[in-house]
Amino acid sequence: MSSRMMIGKPSLPYDLCAHLQNTARSRVRRVPVASSRLNQSLLSILLEQGFISNLTRGTTQMPDPAGFLAAPLSQRRLWFEHKFRDEQPVLRAASLVSKPSLRVYKDRALLAAFVANNLRLGEICLVRSLDAHHLSEARDALKHLDNQQAVEVICRVSS
């Protein structure tokens, strides 16, 4: 268990958000990150939305799906490739909205207002359901939320 993980509350991807932004700014194409369900969910959404171009499993040395299962847990990594357009990274910024000291929760009405008024063109917001800890993009979450449900706003990613 990570020393940063709070007991009773799911962890936040602050390391991943900082790593995404730093590697994009330094124009690193292929990047390894620790293998976890949260990281895999977040990177899968970024792949679907077109911010990264590839996601695969591997070890600390290289992307190797076959070696992933044979490697010890501490050596397992998720490898992703940044997408570039005109030699510039598509992903420009990744920032947390919820923080360990201040979690941000929104019901359906507040989330709809947040998406309509605060998100710019080329920007997505990732939210996590409170019951199943399912991660999704905010616009997709609005389609499935009823008026009584709330979500935690995790991070914003922009191009």
Short mmCIF file of C-alpha atoms in Angstrom, two decimals:
data_model
loop_
_atom_site.label_atom_id
_atom_site.label_comp_id
_atom_site.label_asym_id
_atom_site.label_seq_id
_atom_site.Cartn_x
_atom_site.Cartn_y
_atom_site.Cartn_z
CA MET A 1 0.00 0.00 0.00
CA SER A 2 1.32 3.41 -0.95
CA SER A 3 2.26 5.76 1.86
CA ARG A 4 0.25 8.48 0.09
CA MET A 5 -2.96 6.47 -0.02
CA MET A 6 -5.52 7.60 2.53
CA ILE A 7 -7.33 4.93 4.51
CA GLY A 8 -11.00 4.77 3.60
CA LYS A 9 -10.73 6.97 0.51
CA PRO A 10 -9.57 5.96 -2.95
CA SER A 11 -6.24 7.31 -4.06
CA LEU A 12 -5.78 10.17 -6.49
CA PRO A 13 -3.58 10.09 -9.58
CA TYR A 14 -1.42 13.12 -8.71
CA ASP A 15 1.80 11.31 -9.62
CA LEU A 16 0.35 10.26 -12.97
CA CYS A 17 -0.97 13.75 -13.79
CA ALA A 18 2.40 15.34 -13.07
CA HIS A 19 4.21 12.59 -14.99
CA LEU A 20 1.91 12.99 -18.02
CA GLN A 21 2.47 16.73 -18.15
CA ASN A 22 6.24 16.57 -17.56
CA THR A 23 6.89 13.87 -20.15
CA ALA A 24 4.74 15.67 -22.71
CA ARG A 25 6.62 18.93 -22.16
CA SER A 26 9.97 17.18 -22.54
CA ARG A 27 8.65 15.39 -25.66
CA VAL A 28 9.32 11.85 -24.42
CA ARG A 29 7.49 9.50 -26.78
CA ARG A 30 7.30 6.19 -24.86
CA VAL A 31 6.72 6.40 -21.12
CA PRO A 32 6.41 3.74 -18.37
CA VAL A 33 4.18 4.24 -15.32
CA ALA A 34 3.35 1.98 -12.38
CA SER A 35 0.70 -0.60 -13.12
CA SER A 36 -2.52 -0.03 -11.17
CA ARG A 37 -6.23 -0.14 -11.93
CA LEU A 38 -6.52 3.62 -11.53
CA ASN A 39 -3.62 4.33 -13.89
CA GLN A 40 -4.95 1.83 -16.43
CA SER A 41 -8.44 3.36 -16.31
CA LEU A 42 -7.15 6.90 -16.68
CA LEU A 43 -4.77 6.02 -19.52
CA SER A 44 -7.49 4.01 -21.30
CA ILE A 45 -9.73 7.08 -21.31
CA LEU A 46 -6.87 9.23 -22.63
CA LEU A 47 -6.33 6.66 -25.39
CA GLU A 48 -10.05 6.70 -26.30
CA GLN A 49 -10.09 10.51 -26.33
CA GLY A 50 -6.98 10.76 -28.52
CA PHE A 51 -4.49 12.27 -26.07
CA ILE A 52 -2.12 9.29 -26.26
CA SER A 53 -1.50 6.95 -29.19
CA ASN A 54 -0.73 3.59 -27.59
CA LEU A 55 -1.11 1.77 -24.28
CA THR A 56 0.44 -1.60 -23.48
CA ARG A 57 1.67 -3.64 -20.54
CA GLY A 58 5.30 -4.38 -19.88
CA THR A 59 8.15 -4.45 -17.39
CA THR A 60 10.54 -1.80 -16.14
CA GLN A 61 12.85 -2.47 -19.10
CA MET A 62 10.46 -2.47 -22.07
CA PRO A 63 6.86 -2.87 -23.23
CA ASP A 64 6.35 -6.63 -23.19
CA PRO A 65 2.81 -7.96 -22.66
CA ALA A 66 4.12 -11.54 -22.34
CA GLY A 67 6.68 -10.55 -19.71
CA PHE A 68 4.12 -8.52 -17.75
CA LEU A 69 2.46 -11.54 -16.15
CA ALA A 70 5.79 -13.23 -15.40
CA ALA A 71 7.24 -10.12 -13.73
CA PRO A 72 6.86 -9.49 -9.99
CA LEU A 73 4.25 -6.86 -9.07
CA SER A 74 6.92 -4.24 -8.35
CA GLN A 75 8.34 -4.64 -11.88
CA ARG A 76 5.04 -4.38 -13.79
CA ARG A 77 4.52 -1.20 -15.80
CA LEU A 78 2.00 0.32 -18.17
CA TRP A 79 3.69 1.85 -21.21
CA PHE A 80 2.00 4.62 -23.17
CA GLU A 81 3.06 6.71 -26.13
CA HIS A 82 2.35 10.42 -26.35
CA LYS A 83 0.59 11.54 -29.49
CA PHE A 84 2.22 14.39 -31.41
CA ARG A 85 0.82 16.79 -34.00
CA ASP A 86 3.27 19.02 -35.89
CA GLU A 87 6.03 17.93 -33.48
CA GLN A 88 4.00 19.26 -30.53
CA PRO A 89 2.44 16.94 -27.91
CA VAL A 90 -1.34 16.70 -28.11
CA LEU A 91 -1.56 16.55 -24.31
CA ARG A 92 -0.64 20.00 -22.99
CA ALA A 93 -1.80 19.94 -19.37
CA ALA A 94 -3.07 17.49 -16.78
CA SER A 95 -4.13 18.85 -13.40
CA LEU A 96 -5.95 17.51 -10.38
CA VAL A 97 -9.28 18.97 -9.37
CA SER A 98 -9.80 16.88 -6.22
CA LYS A 99 -6.92 17.01 -3.81
CA PRO A 100 -6.32 14.93 -0.68
CA SER A 101 -7.12 17.96 1.49
CA LEU A 102 -10.17 19.02 -0.55
CA ARG A 103 -12.20 16.46 -2.43
CA VAL A 104 -14.56 17.89 -5.08
CA TYR A 105 -17.94 16.16 -5.48
CA LYS A 106 -20.68 17.17 -7.90
CA ASP A 107 -24.20 15.93 -8.47
CA ARG A 108 -25.72 15.70 -11.94
CA ALA A 109 -26.84 19.35 -12.13
CA LEU A 110 -23.52 20.76 -10.90
CA LEU A 111 -21.54 18.44 -13.18
CA ALA A 112 -23.62 19.52 -16.19
CA ALA A 113 -22.98 23.18 -15.34
CA PHE A 114 -19.27 22.48 -14.84
CA VAL A 115 -18.99 20.75 -18.23
CA ALA A 116 -20.97 23.48 -20.01
CA ASN A 117 -19.24 26.48 -18.43
CA ASN A 118 -15.74 25.45 -17.31
CA LEU A 119 -14.42 23.00 -19.91
CA ARG A 120 -12.78 24.51 -22.95
CA LEU A 121 -12.57 23.06 -26.44
CA GLY A 122 -10.12 20.14 -26.45
CA GLU A 123 -10.38 19.61 -22.71
CA ILE A 124 -11.82 16.64 -20.84
CA CYS A 125 -12.60 16.06 -17.20
CA LEU A 126 -12.33 12.66 -15.53
CA VAL A 127 -14.77 11.72 -12.78
CA ARG A 128 -15.09 8.73 -10.48
CA SER A 129 -18.39 7.26 -9.30
CA LEU A 130 -18.71 7.08 -5.54
CA ASP A 131 -20.14 3.57 -5.36
CA ALA A 132 -18.23 1.47 -7.90
CA HIS A 133 -15.11 3.65 -8.17
CA HIS A 134 -15.61 3.58 -11.93
CA LEU A 135 -13.59 6.22 -13.80
CA SER A 136 -15.15 7.94 -16.84
CA GLU A 137 -15.09 11.14 -18.85
CA ALA A 138 -17.50 13.77 -17.45
CA ARG A 139 -19.63 14.04 -20.61
CA ASP A 140 -20.07 10.25 -20.67
CA ALA A 141 -20.87 10.21 -16.95
CA LEU A 142 -23.69 12.73 -17.47
CA LYS A 143 -25.45 10.26 -19.77
CA HIS A 144 -25.56 7.61 -17.03
CA LEU A 145 -26.10 9.66 -13.86
CA ASP A 146 -29.51 10.10 -12.31
CA ASN A 147 -30.38 13.19 -10.25
CA GLN A 148 -29.52 11.56 -6.92
CA GLN A 149 -26.02 10.35 -7.79
CA ALA A 150 -22.82 12.30 -7.28
CA VAL A 151 -19.32 11.83 -8.65
CA GLU A 152 -15.86 12.93 -7.57
CA VAL A 153 -14.15 15.22 -10.07
CA ILE A 154 -10.64 13.77 -10.40
CA CYS A 155 -8.67 15.74 -13.00
CA ARG A 156 -8.73 17.86 -16.14
CA VAL A 157 -6.70 17.10 -19.24
CA SER A 158 -6.34 19.56 -22.11
CA SER A 159 -4.73 19.76 -25.51
#
